[in-house]
Amino acid sequence: GENVEQHPSTLSVQEGDSAVIKCTYSDSASNYFPWYKQELGKRPQLIIDIRSNVGEKKDQRIAVTLNKTAKHFSLHITETQPEDSAVYFCAAPYNTDKLIFGTGTRLQVFP
Amino acid sequence: SAVISQKPSRDICQRGTSLTIQCQVDSQVTMMFWYRQQPGQSLTLIATANQGSEATYESGFVIDKFPISRPNLTFSTLTVSNMSPEDSSIYLCSGTSSGDEQFFGPGTRLTVL
């Protein structure tokens, strides 16, 4: 089955700096990789996703890169702001529609 | 994207009792799922709620403990049966129409005394 590893578990940055979170997956058949942001007491929110036919996708200050050969994908946040502080989860699919989630990264952006 | 609501948003229950959580989607979705999220942890898939048939459970979860119903394409329930303090957690439902993008409900925070 699918296994997803996520690093780091915590990440502290100064406002304006960049943040990078990395995930690796095990199932080479996986073809869809979403990232979720979860603020304290709130539901996970899909912030960006990437499909296996592209290597990079950007949406304003966030971007995701995918390396299928190495089986890893990364979330990049540039010009971080205090409101980016949250827990971020990567995920990868197995058995077509199910998602396996990474262990999460707690990002703190200090003003 | 689908909008998903859950009831109740939170509850405090006595051990040995059962609680049924409802999940309502504002549009038809092909797949619905139930997750558990313990404090400070990631999301763990409990089961896939299948419309009109028995749910498909993940390893470590059984129907007797977590019976699930899905009578139509927009509604599902999860029951946490014979609760113990170890069942204290947040329970979330999710839905997907495309088979890819999953959207989550706000969660139900359960505390078992």
PDB file of C-alpha atoms in Angstrom:
ATOM      1  CA  GLY A   1       0.000   0.000   0.000  1.00  0.00           C
ATOM      2  CA  GLU A   2       0.877   3.673  -0.115  1.00  0.00           C
ATOM      3  CA  ASN A   3       3.149   5.233   2.475  1.00  0.00           C
ATOM      4  CA  VAL A   4       3.716   8.985   2.731  1.00  0.00           C
ATOM      5  CA  GLU A   5       6.548  10.567   4.691  1.00  0.00           C
ATOM      6  CA  GLN A   6       6.604  14.296   5.422  1.00  0.00           C
ATOM      7  CA  HIS A   7       9.417  16.548   6.664  1.00  0.00           C
ATOM      8  CA  PRO A   8       9.991  18.628   8.650  1.00  0.00           C
ATOM      9  CA  SER A   9       7.479  18.167  11.449  1.00  0.00           C
ATOM     10  CA  THR A  10       7.901  21.793  12.538  1.00  0.00           C
ATOM     11  CA  LEU A  11       9.181  24.805  10.646  1.00  0.00           C
ATOM     12  CA  SER A  12       9.711  28.332  11.928  1.00  0.00           C
ATOM     13  CA  VAL A  13      10.482  31.201   9.560  1.00  0.00           C
ATOM     14  CA  GLN A  14      10.589  34.961   9.643  1.00  0.00           C
ATOM     15  CA  GLU A  15       7.922  36.847   7.793  1.00  0.00           C
ATOM     16  CA  GLY A  16       9.012  37.336   4.195  1.00  0.00           C
ATOM     17  CA  ASP A  17      11.199  34.238   4.103  1.00  0.00           C
ATOM     18  CA  SER A  18      10.394  31.114   2.099  1.00  0.00           C
ATOM     19  CA  ALA A  19       9.216  27.800   3.509  1.00  0.00           C
ATOM     20  CA  VAL A  20       9.651  24.375   1.937  1.00  0.00           C
ATOM     21  CA  ILE A  21       7.928  21.162   3.016  1.00  0.00           C
ATOM     22  CA  LYS A  22       8.858  17.837   1.466  1.00  0.00           C
ATOM     23  CA  CYS A  23       7.000  14.550   1.080  1.00  0.00           C
ATOM     24  CA  THR A  24       7.914  11.175  -0.327  1.00  0.00           C
ATOM     25  CA  TYR A  25       5.532   8.451  -1.450  1.00  0.00           C
ATOM     26  CA  SER A  26       5.940   4.778  -2.171  1.00  0.00           C
ATOM     27  CA  ASP A  27       3.318   3.793  -4.770  1.00  0.00           C
ATOM     28  CA  SER A  28       4.674   4.531  -8.248  1.00  0.00           C
ATOM     29  CA  ALA A  29       1.119   4.376  -9.612  1.00  0.00           C
ATOM     30  CA  SER A  30       0.096   7.477  -7.653  1.00  0.00           C
ATOM     31  CA  ASN A  31      -0.805  10.323 -10.010  1.00  0.00           C
ATOM     32  CA  TYR A  32      -2.409  13.027  -7.863  1.00  0.00           C
ATOM     33  CA  PHE A  33      -0.798  14.899  -4.976  1.00  0.00           C
ATOM     34  CA  PRO A  34      -2.778  17.449  -2.952  1.00  0.00           C
ATOM     35  CA  TRP A  35      -1.656  19.757  -0.174  1.00  0.00           C
ATOM     36  CA  TYR A  36      -3.946  20.788   2.651  1.00  0.00           C
ATOM     37  CA  LYS A  37      -3.701  23.629   5.148  1.00  0.00           C
ATOM     38  CA  GLN A  38      -5.338  23.216   8.522  1.00  0.00           C
ATOM     39  CA  GLU A  39      -5.658  26.138  10.891  1.00  0.00           C
ATOM     40  CA  LEU A  40      -6.273  25.498  14.565  1.00  0.00           C
ATOM     41  CA  GLY A  41      -9.775  24.164  15.136  1.00  0.00           C
ATOM     42  CA  LYS A  42     -10.646  24.278  11.442  1.00  0.00           C
ATOM     43  CA  ARG A  43     -11.137  21.734   8.686  1.00  0.00           C
ATOM     44  CA  PRO A  44      -8.307  20.848   6.272  1.00  0.00           C
ATOM     45  CA  GLN A  45      -8.478  23.111   3.231  1.00  0.00           C
ATOM     46  CA  LEU A  46      -7.126  22.098  -0.171  1.00  0.00           C
ATOM     47  CA  ILE A  47      -4.620  24.780  -1.174  1.00  0.00           C
ATOM     48  CA  ILE A  48      -2.937  23.313  -4.226  1.00  0.00           C
ATOM     49  CA  ASP A  49      -2.560  20.010  -5.994  1.00  0.00           C
ATOM     50  CA  ILE A  50      -0.503  18.552  -8.798  1.00  0.00           C
ATOM     51  CA  ARG A  51      -1.041  15.713 -11.205  1.00  0.00           C
ATOM     52  CA  SER A  52       1.679  13.441 -12.426  1.00  0.00           C
ATOM     53  CA  ASN A  53       1.769  14.814 -15.953  1.00  0.00           C
ATOM     54  CA  VAL A  54       3.377  18.091 -14.792  1.00  0.00           C
ATOM     55  CA  GLY A  55       6.484  18.843 -12.786  1.00  0.00           C
ATOM     56  CA  GLU A  56       5.487  22.138 -11.202  1.00  0.00           C
ATOM     57  CA  LYS A  57       2.379  24.160 -10.484  1.00  0.00           C
ATOM     58  CA  LYS A  58       2.160  27.674  -9.062  1.00  0.00           C
ATOM     59  CA  ASP A  59      -0.636  29.690  -7.522  1.00  0.00           C
ATOM     60  CA  GLN A  60       0.488  33.127  -6.384  1.00  0.00           C
ATOM     61  CA  ARG A  61       2.850  32.597  -3.434  1.00  0.00           C
ATOM     62  CA  ILE A  62       2.548  28.830  -3.301  1.00  0.00           C
ATOM     63  CA  ALA A  63       3.994  26.252  -5.643  1.00  0.00           C
ATOM     64  CA  VAL A  64       4.291  22.499  -5.712  1.00  0.00           C
ATOM     65  CA  THR A  65       6.974  20.500  -7.482  1.00  0.00           C
ATOM     66  CA  LEU A  66       6.894  16.809  -8.318  1.00  0.00           C
ATOM     67  CA  ASN A  67       9.758  14.448  -9.050  1.00  0.00           C
ATOM     68  CA  LYS A  68       8.233  11.156 -10.145  1.00  0.00           C
ATOM     69  CA  THR A  69      11.562   9.426 -10.534  1.00  0.00           C
ATOM     70  CA  ALA A  70      12.522  10.126  -6.941  1.00  0.00           C
ATOM     71  CA  LYS A  71       8.895   9.804  -5.751  1.00  0.00           C
ATOM     72  CA  HIS A  72       8.854  13.062  -3.903  1.00  0.00           C
ATOM     73  CA  PHE A  73       6.896  16.292  -4.055  1.00  0.00           C
ATOM     74  CA  SER A  74       7.371  19.574  -2.255  1.00  0.00           C
ATOM     75  CA  LEU A  75       5.348  22.608  -1.210  1.00  0.00           C
ATOM     76  CA  HIS A  76       7.017  25.989  -1.551  1.00  0.00           C
ATOM     77  CA  ILE A  77       5.631  29.123   0.087  1.00  0.00           C
ATOM     78  CA  THR A  78       7.353  32.397  -0.776  1.00  0.00           C
ATOM     79  CA  GLU A  79       7.106  35.744   1.005  1.00  0.00           C
ATOM     80  CA  THR A  80       5.555  34.080   4.027  1.00  0.00           C
ATOM     81  CA  GLN A  81       3.044  35.997   6.115  1.00  0.00           C
ATOM     82  CA  PRO A  82       1.807  35.388   9.671  1.00  0.00           C
ATOM     83  CA  GLU A  83      -1.505  34.114   8.281  1.00  0.00           C
ATOM     84  CA  ASP A  84       0.412  31.262   6.617  1.00  0.00           C
ATOM     85  CA  SER A  85       0.935  29.823  10.115  1.00  0.00           C
ATOM     86  CA  ALA A  86      -0.909  26.491  10.211  1.00  0.00           C
ATOM     87  CA  VAL A  87      -0.378  22.755   9.885  1.00  0.00           C
ATOM     88  CA  TYR A  88       0.220  21.586   6.334  1.00  0.00           C
ATOM     89  CA  PHE A  89      -0.472  18.043   5.150  1.00  0.00           C
ATOM     90  CA  CYS A  90       0.578  16.367   1.949  1.00  0.00           C
ATOM     91  CA  ALA A  91      -1.339  13.369   0.645  1.00  0.00           C
ATOM     92  CA  ALA A  92      -1.107  10.699  -2.019  1.00  0.00           C
ATOM     93  CA  PRO A  93      -3.770   8.378  -3.367  1.00  0.00           C
ATOM     94  CA  TYR A  94      -4.095   4.643  -3.124  1.00  0.00           C
ATOM     95  CA  ASN A  95      -6.781   2.301  -4.398  1.00  0.00           C
ATOM     96  CA  THR A  96      -7.836   5.019  -6.856  1.00  0.00           C
ATOM     97  CA  ASP A  97      -9.839   7.386  -4.662  1.00  0.00           C
ATOM     98  CA  LYS A  98      -8.514   7.083  -1.122  1.00  0.00           C
ATOM     99  CA  LEU A  99      -5.907   9.460   0.269  1.00  0.00           C
ATOM    100  CA  ILE A 100      -3.051   8.679   2.624  1.00  0.00           C
ATOM    101  CA  PHE A 101      -1.915  11.750   4.525  1.00  0.00           C
ATOM    102  CA  GLY A 102       1.557  12.728   5.641  1.00  0.00           C
ATOM    103  CA  THR A 103       2.241  13.339   9.304  1.00  0.00           C
ATOM    104  CA  GLY A 104       1.930  17.105   8.953  1.00  0.00           C
ATOM    105  CA  THR A 105       4.210  20.137   9.263  1.00  0.00           C
ATOM    106  CA  ARG A 106       3.491  22.864  11.769  1.00  0.00           C
ATOM    107  CA  LEU A 107       4.586  26.125  10.148  1.00  0.00           C
ATOM    108  CA  GLN A 108       5.075  29.206  12.291  1.00  0.00           C
ATOM    109  CA  VAL A 109       5.724  32.542  10.640  1.00  0.00           C
ATOM    110  CA  PHE A 110       7.082  35.155  13.016  1.00  0.00           C
ATOM    111  CA  PRO A 111       6.454  38.813  12.274  1.00  0.00           C
TER     112      PRO A 111
ATOM    113  CA  SER B   1     -16.248  22.596  -4.814  1.00  0.00           C
ATOM    114  CA  ALA B   2     -18.782  20.862  -2.599  1.00  0.00           C
ATOM    115  CA  VAL B   3     -19.796  22.388   0.720  1.00  0.00           C
ATOM    116  CA  ILE B   4     -19.922  19.828   3.520  1.00  0.00           C
ATOM    117  CA  SER B   5     -21.582  20.224   6.893  1.00  0.00           C
ATOM    118  CA  GLN B   6     -21.524  17.974   9.960  1.00  0.00           C
ATOM    119  CA  LYS B   7     -23.682  17.598  13.015  1.00  0.00           C
ATOM    120  CA  PRO B   8     -23.011  17.779  15.888  1.00  0.00           C
ATOM    121  CA  SER B   9     -19.968  20.044  15.896  1.00  0.00           C
ATOM    122  CA  ARG B  10     -18.962  18.705  19.289  1.00  0.00           C
ATOM    123  CA  ASP B  11     -20.246  16.441  22.016  1.00  0.00           C
ATOM    124  CA  ILE B  12     -19.271  15.108  25.412  1.00  0.00           C
ATOM    125  CA  CYS B  13     -20.407  11.543  26.001  1.00  0.00           C
ATOM    126  CA  GLN B  14     -20.279   8.933  28.720  1.00  0.00           C
ATOM    127  CA  ARG B  15     -18.355   5.743  28.164  1.00  0.00           C
ATOM    128  CA  GLY B  16     -20.431   2.842  26.919  1.00  0.00           C
ATOM    129  CA  THR B  17     -22.818   5.048  24.961  1.00  0.00           C
ATOM    130  CA  SER B  18     -22.974   5.632  21.199  1.00  0.00           C
ATOM    131  CA  LEU B  19     -22.964   8.797  19.104  1.00  0.00           C
ATOM    132  CA  THR B  20     -24.115   9.211  15.520  1.00  0.00           C
ATOM    133  CA  ILE B  21     -22.481  11.919  13.415  1.00  0.00           C
ATOM    134  CA  GLN B  22     -24.214  13.237  10.321  1.00  0.00           C
ATOM    135  CA  CYS B  23     -22.532  14.505   7.170  1.00  0.00           C
ATOM    136  CA  GLN B  24     -24.426  16.474   4.540  1.00  0.00           C
ATOM    137  CA  VAL B  25     -23.072  17.598   1.166  1.00  0.00           C
ATOM    138  CA  ASP B  26     -24.716  20.363  -0.837  1.00  0.00           C
ATOM    139  CA  SER B  27     -24.268  18.495  -4.124  1.00  0.00           C
ATOM    140  CA  GLN B  28     -23.962  14.914  -5.260  1.00  0.00           C
ATOM    141  CA  VAL B  29     -20.553  13.385  -4.708  1.00  0.00           C
ATOM    142  CA  THR B  30     -19.321  10.064  -5.974  1.00  0.00           C
ATOM    143  CA  MET B  31     -17.251   9.144  -2.955  1.00  0.00           C
ATOM    144  CA  MET B  32     -17.601   9.922   0.747  1.00  0.00           C
ATOM    145  CA  PHE B  33     -15.070   9.089   3.429  1.00  0.00           C
ATOM    146  CA  TRP B  34     -14.783   9.206   7.203  1.00  0.00           C
ATOM    147  CA  TYR B  35     -11.539  10.149   8.950  1.00  0.00           C
ATOM    148  CA  ARG B  36     -10.356  10.367  12.519  1.00  0.00           C
ATOM    149  CA  GLN B  37      -7.889  13.005  13.672  1.00  0.00           C
ATOM    150  CA  GLN B  38      -6.506  12.708  17.162  1.00  0.00           C
ATOM    151  CA  PRO B  39      -5.108  15.845  18.819  1.00  0.00           C
ATOM    152  CA  GLY B  40      -1.937  17.017  17.111  1.00  0.00           C
ATOM    153  CA  GLN B  41      -2.001  14.111  14.687  1.00  0.00           C
ATOM    154  CA  SER B  42      -2.638  13.522  11.023  1.00  0.00           C
ATOM    155  CA  LEU B  43      -5.819  12.248   9.435  1.00  0.00           C
ATOM    156  CA  THR B  44      -6.484   8.510   9.502  1.00  0.00           C
ATOM    157  CA  LEU B  45      -9.009   7.032   7.106  1.00  0.00           C
ATOM    158  CA  ILE B  46     -11.686   4.983   8.880  1.00  0.00           C
ATOM    159  CA  ALA B  47     -13.781   3.865   5.934  1.00  0.00           C
ATOM    160  CA  THR B  48     -15.284   4.634   2.556  1.00  0.00           C
ATOM    161  CA  ALA B  49     -19.040   5.171   2.737  1.00  0.00           C
ATOM    162  CA  ASN B  50     -20.621   3.348  -0.190  1.00  0.00           C
ATOM    163  CA  GLN B  51     -24.017   4.435  -1.395  1.00  0.00           C
ATOM    164  CA  GLY B  52     -26.570   1.698  -0.915  1.00  0.00           C
ATOM    165  CA  SER B  53     -24.125  -0.910   0.333  1.00  0.00           C
ATOM    166  CA  GLU B  54     -21.849  -1.703   3.244  1.00  0.00           C
ATOM    167  CA  ALA B  55     -18.937   0.619   3.913  1.00  0.00           C
ATOM    168  CA  THR B  56     -15.372  -0.426   3.156  1.00  0.00           C
ATOM    169  CA  TYR B  57     -13.251  -0.295   6.317  1.00  0.00           C
ATOM    170  CA  GLU B  58      -9.529   0.290   6.640  1.00  0.00           C
ATOM    171  CA  SER B  59      -7.269  -1.914   8.677  1.00  0.00           C
ATOM    172  CA  GLY B  60      -7.919  -1.455  12.373  1.00  0.00           C
ATOM    173  CA  PHE B  61     -11.515  -0.307  11.998  1.00  0.00           C
ATOM    174  CA  VAL B  62     -14.560  -2.586  12.112  1.00  0.00           C
ATOM    175  CA  ILE B  63     -18.226  -2.222  11.319  1.00  0.00           C
ATOM    176  CA  ASP B  64     -19.402  -3.181  14.812  1.00  0.00           C
ATOM    177  CA  LYS B  65     -17.497  -0.259  16.310  1.00  0.00           C
ATOM    178  CA  PHE B  66     -18.047   2.283  13.507  1.00  0.00           C
ATOM    179  CA  PRO B  67     -21.255   1.472  11.615  1.00  0.00           C
ATOM    180  CA  ILE B  68     -21.706   3.744   8.602  1.00  0.00           C
ATOM    181  CA  SER B  69     -24.701   4.492   6.444  1.00  0.00           C
ATOM    182  CA  ARG B  70     -24.950   6.256   3.102  1.00  0.00           C
ATOM    183  CA  PRO B  71     -28.537   6.195   1.874  1.00  0.00           C
ATOM    184  CA  ASN B  72     -27.957   8.614  -1.036  1.00  0.00           C
ATOM    185  CA  LEU B  73     -25.273  10.615  -2.821  1.00  0.00           C
ATOM    186  CA  THR B  74     -25.353  13.596  -0.452  1.00  0.00           C
ATOM    187  CA  PHE B  75     -25.667  12.146   3.064  1.00  0.00           C
ATOM    188  CA  SER B  76     -23.795   9.778   5.350  1.00  0.00           C
ATOM    189  CA  THR B  77     -23.671   8.916   9.033  1.00  0.00           C
ATOM    190  CA  LEU B  78     -20.935   7.488  11.232  1.00  0.00           C
ATOM    191  CA  THR B  79     -21.782   5.944  14.598  1.00  0.00           C
ATOM    192  CA  VAL B  80     -19.145   5.555  17.260  1.00  0.00           C
ATOM    193  CA  SER B  81     -20.408   2.633  19.335  1.00  0.00           C
ATOM    194  CA  ASN B  82     -19.768   1.587  22.928  1.00  0.00           C
ATOM    195  CA  MET B  83     -17.448   4.538  23.397  1.00  0.00           C
ATOM    196  CA  SER B  84     -14.366   4.638  25.568  1.00  0.00           C
ATOM    197  CA  PRO B  85     -12.035   7.572  26.352  1.00  0.00           C
ATOM    198  CA  GLU B  86      -9.715   6.328  23.581  1.00  0.00           C
ATOM    199  CA  ASP B  87     -12.403   7.278  21.080  1.00  0.00           C
ATOM    200  CA  SER B  88     -12.009  10.942  21.992  1.00  0.00           C
ATOM    201  CA  SER B  89     -10.994  12.573  18.735  1.00  0.00           C
ATOM    202  CA  ILE B  90     -12.145  14.731  15.864  1.00  0.00           C
ATOM    203  CA  TYR B  91     -14.165  12.887  13.242  1.00  0.00           C
ATOM    204  CA  LEU B  92     -14.276  14.348   9.743  1.00  0.00           C
ATOM    205  CA  CYS B  93     -16.180  13.400   6.660  1.00  0.00           C
ATOM    206  CA  SER B  94     -15.042  14.229   3.156  1.00  0.00           C
ATOM    207  CA  GLY B  95     -16.414  13.980  -0.333  1.00  0.00           C
ATOM    208  CA  THR B  96     -15.146  13.968  -3.865  1.00  0.00           C
ATOM    209  CA  SER B  97     -16.882  14.289  -7.203  1.00  0.00           C
ATOM    210  CA  SER B  98     -13.967  14.072  -9.573  1.00  0.00           C
ATOM    211  CA  GLY B  99     -12.200  11.219  -7.856  1.00  0.00           C
ATOM    212  CA  ASP B 100      -9.331  13.564  -7.050  1.00  0.00           C
ATOM    213  CA  GLU B 101     -10.138  16.712  -5.088  1.00  0.00           C
ATOM    214  CA  GLN B 102     -11.474  15.897  -1.641  1.00  0.00           C
ATOM    215  CA  PHE B 103     -13.265  18.469   0.467  1.00  0.00           C
ATOM    216  CA  PHE B 104     -13.781  18.144   4.177  1.00  0.00           C
ATOM    217  CA  GLY B 105     -16.522  18.848   6.619  1.00  0.00           C
ATOM    218  CA  PRO B 106     -15.779  20.999   9.679  1.00  0.00           C
ATOM    219  CA  GLY B 107     -15.358  17.977  11.922  1.00  0.00           C
ATOM    220  CA  THR B 108     -17.051  16.697  15.071  1.00  0.00           C
ATOM    221  CA  ARG B 109     -15.052  17.005  18.274  1.00  0.00           C
ATOM    222  CA  LEU B 110     -15.895  14.061  20.508  1.00  0.00           C
ATOM    223  CA  THR B 111     -14.913  13.803  24.148  1.00  0.00           C
ATOM    224  CA  VAL B 112     -15.638  10.583  26.008  1.00  0.00           C
ATOM    225  CA  LEU B 113     -15.583  10.684  29.797  1.00  0.00           C
TER     226      LEU B 113
END
